[in-house]
Coordinates of C-alpha atoms in Angstrom, one line a residue:
M1398 CA 0.0 0.0 0.0
P1399 CA 1.3 3.5 -0.9
D1400 CA 2.6 5.6 2.0
Y1401 CA 0.8 8.9 2.2
H1402 CA 2.5 10.3 5.3
D1403 CA 4.4 13.0 3.3
D1404 CA 1.3 14.1 1.4
L1405 CA -0.6 14.3 4.7
R1406 CA 2.1 16.4 6.2
L1407 CA 2.0 18.7 3.2
G1408 CA -1.8 18.9 3.5
H1409 CA -1.3 20.3 7.0
V1410 CA 1.3 22.9 5.8
L1411 CA -1.2 24.0 3.1
A1412 CA -4.0 24.2 5.7
D1413 CA -1.8 26.3 8.0
A1414 CA -1.0 28.8 5.3
A1415 CA -4.7 29.0 4.2
D1416 CA -5.9 29.4 7.8
A1417 CA -3.6 32.4 8.3
A1418 CA -4.9 34.0 5.2
T1419 CA -8.6 33.4 5.8
M1420 CA -8.5 34.4 9.5
E1421 CA -6.8 37.6 8.7
R1422 CA -9.7 38.7 6.6
F1423 CA -12.6 37.1 8.5
K1424 CA -15.0 39.7 9.7
A1425 CA -13.0 42.5 8.0
L1426 CA -15.2 45.5 7.4
D1427 CA -13.6 46.1 4.0
L1428 CA -13.8 42.5 2.7
K1429 CA -14.5 42.5 -1.0
V1430 CA -17.2 40.1 -2.2
E1431 CA -18.3 39.3 -5.7
T1432 CA -21.1 37.2 -7.3
K1433 CA -20.0 34.4 -9.6
P1434 CA -22.0 33.5 -12.7
D1435 CA -23.8 30.7 -10.7
M1436 CA -24.9 33.4 -8.3
T1437 CA -22.8 32.2 -5.4
P1438 CA -20.5 34.6 -3.6
V1439 CA -16.7 34.6 -3.7
S1440 CA -14.6 36.8 -1.5
E1441 CA -11.1 38.1 -1.9
A1442 CA -10.1 35.6 0.8
D1443 CA -11.3 32.7 -1.3
K1444 CA -9.1 33.7 -4.1
A1445 CA -6.1 34.6 -1.9
A1446 CA -6.2 31.2 -0.1
E1447 CA -6.4 29.2 -3.3
E1448 CA -3.6 31.2 -4.9
L1449 CA -1.5 30.5 -1.7
I1450 CA -2.2 26.8 -1.8
R1451 CA -1.4 26.6 -5.5
G1452 CA 1.9 28.4 -5.0
H1453 CA 2.9 25.9 -2.3
L1454 CA 1.9 23.0 -4.4
Q1455 CA 3.9 24.3 -7.4
R1456 CA 7.0 24.3 -5.3
A1457 CA 6.4 21.1 -3.4
R1458 CA 4.6 18.9 -5.9
P1459 CA 5.3 20.5 -9.4
R1460 CA 4.3 17.3 -11.2
D1461 CA 0.9 17.0 -9.6
A1462 CA -2.3 18.4 -11.2
V1463 CA -4.5 20.8 -9.3
L1464 CA -8.3 21.5 -9.4
G1465 CA -9.6 24.4 -7.4
E1466 CA -13.0 26.0 -7.1
E1467 CA -11.9 29.5 -8.0
F1468 CA -9.2 29.0 -10.6
G1469 CA -10.1 25.7 -12.3
S1470 CA -7.9 22.9 -13.4
E1471 CA -4.2 22.9 -14.1
G1472 CA -1.9 20.1 -15.1
S1473 CA -2.5 16.4 -15.7
G1474 CA -1.3 13.1 -14.4
P1475 CA -2.3 10.3 -11.9
R1476 CA -2.2 12.6 -8.9
R1477 CA -4.4 15.6 -8.5
W1478 CA -5.0 18.0 -5.5
I1479 CA -8.6 19.2 -5.0
I1480 CA -9.0 22.6 -3.3
D1481 CA -12.0 24.4 -1.9
P1482 CA -10.3 27.5 -0.3
I1483 CA -13.4 28.4 1.7
D1484 CA -16.3 25.9 2.0
G1485 CA -19.1 27.9 3.4
T1486 CA -18.4 31.3 1.8
K1487 CA -21.9 32.6 2.7
N1488 CA -21.1 31.9 6.3
Y1489 CA -17.7 33.5 6.0
V1490 CA -18.9 36.8 4.5
R1491 CA -21.6 37.1 7.2
G1492 CA -19.3 36.4 10.1
V1493 CA -20.6 32.9 10.9
P1494 CA -17.6 30.8 12.0
V1495 CA -18.8 27.6 10.2
W1496 CA -16.5 27.5 7.2
A1497 CA -13.4 25.5 6.3
T1498 CA -10.6 25.0 3.8
L1499 CA -10.9 21.6 2.1
I1500 CA -7.7 20.0 0.7
A1501 CA -7.7 16.6 -0.9
L1502 CA -5.3 14.5 -2.9
M1503 CA -6.8 12.1 -5.5
E1504 CA -4.9 9.3 -7.1
R1505 CA -5.8 7.3 -10.3
G1506 CA -6.2 3.6 -9.9
E1507 CA -7.9 0.7 -11.7
G1508 CA -11.3 1.9 -10.5
G1509 CA -10.7 5.5 -11.4
D1510 CA -9.7 8.5 -9.3
R1511 CA -10.2 8.2 -5.6
P1512 CA -9.4 10.5 -2.7
V1513 CA -6.4 9.2 -0.7
V1514 CA -5.7 12.2 1.5
G1515 CA -8.0 14.8 3.0
V1516 CA -7.6 17.8 5.3
V1517 CA -10.5 19.8 6.5
S1518 CA -9.5 22.9 8.5
A1519 CA -12.0 25.2 10.2
P1520 CA -9.8 27.8 12.0
A1521 CA -12.7 30.0 13.3
L1522 CA -14.0 26.9 15.1
N1523 CA -10.5 26.0 16.2
R1524 CA -11.0 22.5 14.6
R1525 CA -9.2 20.4 12.1
W1526 CA -9.9 16.9 10.7
W1527 CA -7.7 14.8 8.4
A1528 CA -7.3 11.3 7.0
A1529 CA -5.2 9.3 4.6
E1530 CA -6.0 6.0 3.0
G1531 CA -4.9 3.1 5.3
L1532 CA -3.9 5.5 8.1
G1533 CA -7.2 6.3 9.7
A1534 CA -9.0 9.6 10.4
Y1535 CA -8.1 12.0 13.1
T1536 CA -9.0 15.4 14.7
G1537 CA -6.8 17.8 16.6
R1538 CA -4.6 20.8 16.0
S1539 CA -1.6 18.9 14.6
L1540 CA -0.3 15.5 13.5
T1541 CA 1.3 15.0 16.9
S1542 CA -1.7 16.2 19.0
A1543 CA -4.7 14.3 17.7
S1544 CA -7.4 11.8 18.5
R1545 CA -8.7 9.1 16.2
L1546 CA -12.1 9.4 14.7
Q1547 CA -14.7 6.6 14.7
A1548 CA -18.2 6.6 13.2
S1549 CA -21.1 5.7 15.4
Q1550 CA -22.7 2.3 15.9
V1551 CA -26.3 3.5 15.7
G1552 CA -28.2 0.8 13.8
R1553 CA -31.7 2.2 13.5
I1554 CA -33.0 5.2 11.6
Q1555 CA -35.4 5.8 14.5
D1556 CA -32.3 6.4 16.7
A1557 CA -30.3 8.4 14.1
S1558 CA -29.3 12.0 14.0
F1559 CA -29.6 13.4 10.4
A1560 CA -27.8 16.5 9.3
Y1561 CA -28.3 18.4 6.0
S1562 CA -27.6 21.8 4.5
S1563 CA -31.0 23.3 3.4
L1564 CA -34.4 22.3 2.0
T1565 CA -34.3 24.2 -1.3
G1566 CA -32.0 21.9 -3.2
W1567 CA -34.1 18.9 -2.3
E1568 CA -37.3 20.7 -3.5
E1569 CA -35.7 21.8 -6.7
Q1570 CA -34.7 18.3 -7.6
G1571 CA -38.0 16.7 -6.7
R1572 CA -36.5 14.9 -3.8
L1573 CA -38.3 16.7 -1.0
P1574 CA -40.9 14.0 -0.2
G1575 CA -38.2 11.4 0.7
F1576 CA -36.2 14.0 2.6
L1577 CA -39.2 14.9 4.7
E1578 CA -40.1 11.3 5.3
L1579 CA -36.6 10.7 6.6
S1580 CA -36.7 13.7 8.8
R1581 CA -40.0 12.4 10.4
D1582 CA -38.6 8.9 10.9
C1583 CA -35.2 9.7 12.4
W1584 CA -34.6 10.8 15.9
R1585 CA -33.2 14.3 15.2
T1586 CA -32.5 16.6 12.3
R1587 CA -30.2 19.6 12.2
G1588 CA -29.2 21.9 9.3
Y1589 CA -25.5 22.4 10.1
G1590 CA -24.5 22.6 6.4
D1591 CA -21.4 22.5 4.3
F1592 CA -18.4 20.4 5.5
W1593 CA -19.5 20.1 9.1
P1594 CA -22.1 17.3 8.9
Y1595 CA -19.5 15.0 7.2
M1596 CA -17.0 15.6 10.0
M1597 CA -19.7 14.9 12.6
V1598 CA -20.4 11.6 10.8
A1599 CA -16.7 10.8 11.1
E1600 CA -16.7 11.8 14.8
G1601 CA -19.8 9.7 15.5
S1602 CA -21.9 12.7 16.8
V1603 CA -24.1 12.5 13.7
D1604 CA -25.1 9.3 12.0
I1605 CA -26.3 10.2 8.5
C1606 CA -26.1 13.3 6.2
A1607 CA -26.9 14.0 2.6
E1608 CA -26.9 16.8 0.1
P1609 CA -28.5 16.9 -3.4
E1610 CA -26.0 19.0 -5.3
L1611 CA -22.3 19.3 -4.8
S1612 CA -19.0 19.7 -6.7
L1613 CA -15.9 17.5 -6.4
W1614 CA -14.1 20.1 -4.3
D1615 CA -17.0 20.1 -1.8
M1616 CA -16.7 16.3 -1.3
A1617 CA -13.2 14.9 -2.0
A1618 CA -11.6 15.7 1.4
C1619 CA -14.8 14.9 3.3
A1620 CA -15.1 11.5 1.6
V1621 CA -11.7 10.1 2.7
V1622 CA -12.2 11.4 6.3
V1623 CA -15.6 9.7 6.5
Q1624 CA -14.4 6.4 5.0
E1625 CA -11.2 6.2 7.1
A1626 CA -13.4 6.8 10.2
G1627 CA -15.3 3.6 9.3
G1628 CA -18.3 5.3 7.6
R1629 CA -19.5 5.2 4.0
F1630 CA -19.5 8.0 1.5
T1631 CA -21.4 7.7 -1.8
G1632 CA -23.5 9.6 -4.2
L1633 CA -27.3 9.5 -4.0
D1634 CA -27.0 6.9 -6.7
G1635 CA -25.0 4.7 -4.3
A1636 CA -21.8 5.0 -6.3
P1637 CA -18.8 5.1 -3.9
G1638 CA -16.7 8.3 -3.6
P1639 CA -17.2 11.9 -4.5
H1640 CA -18.1 11.7 -8.2
S1641 CA -21.9 11.8 -8.4
G1642 CA -22.6 15.5 -8.0
N1643 CA -24.3 14.9 -4.7
A1644 CA -23.5 13.0 -1.5
A1645 CA -24.8 10.6 1.1
A1646 CA -22.6 9.8 4.1
S1647 CA -23.3 7.5 7.1
N1648 CA -21.8 5.4 9.8
G1649 CA -22.1 2.5 7.3
L1650 CA -24.8 0.6 9.2
L1651 CA -27.5 3.0 8.0
H1652 CA -26.3 3.7 4.5
E1653 CA -28.7 1.6 2.5
E1654 CA -31.6 2.8 4.5
L1655 CA -30.5 6.4 4.0
L1656 CA -30.5 5.8 0.3
S1657 CA -33.9 4.2 0.4
Y1658 CA -35.3 7.6 1.5
V1659 CA -33.2 10.1 -0.5
G1660 CA -31.4 8.0 -3.2
D1661 CA -32.0 7.9 -6.9
E1662 CA -34.2 4.8 -6.7
R1663 CA -36.7 6.9 -4.7
R1664 CA -37.2 9.5 -7.3

């Protein structure tokens, strides 16, 4: 099995640099915010953080490809870094501390590209999560000060805590009936949104979560953290990994039942 220790250490270096840049501008009164063609916001901090990460990668991994939310794809080859400089930009620009930089390394294999390293850093929450294939998933402030993550053992939907982002996407895609049925049948629902529900699944504090529309940079880092914590991460079509344009994550025990409510078969 490949050894991803060096890539994981680099992921932390990248996250440290991004944290410094994003925290410097968080809650700044003169923060510049633009609207992208898809009507989502992007701040100067999003762009600065991604440029910073790309610069580090160019020096440390010049042969690796890069895909980022703000500046697109660059390079080619079997290894590709996936960057979301600020996941939760709407929170960031409003001063809500629930946002994170997502950094993943994907590697090409027989089954296609798969995420093998993931770092999720939320400096305003003073939290960081990370994982690498075969090495497990952890949370803490550094590689040397961390605790291992483990998904929950909840085995019944009636006892499950379900996290989501918002209702609008489910409604727009005609998936709202299954979503509402799930919310009625499970023990608890909360709209934490963005990266956080996936990290809670990995921690075992939430049992299931799903979103109807996402991009690769929203999911790649989260997928490897959930999987290395013993959970499952698929699309709503049940395909493993972050390639389906949407996501379902669980402790593993509840995954098929989760898909029975919100998966493609339900539509």
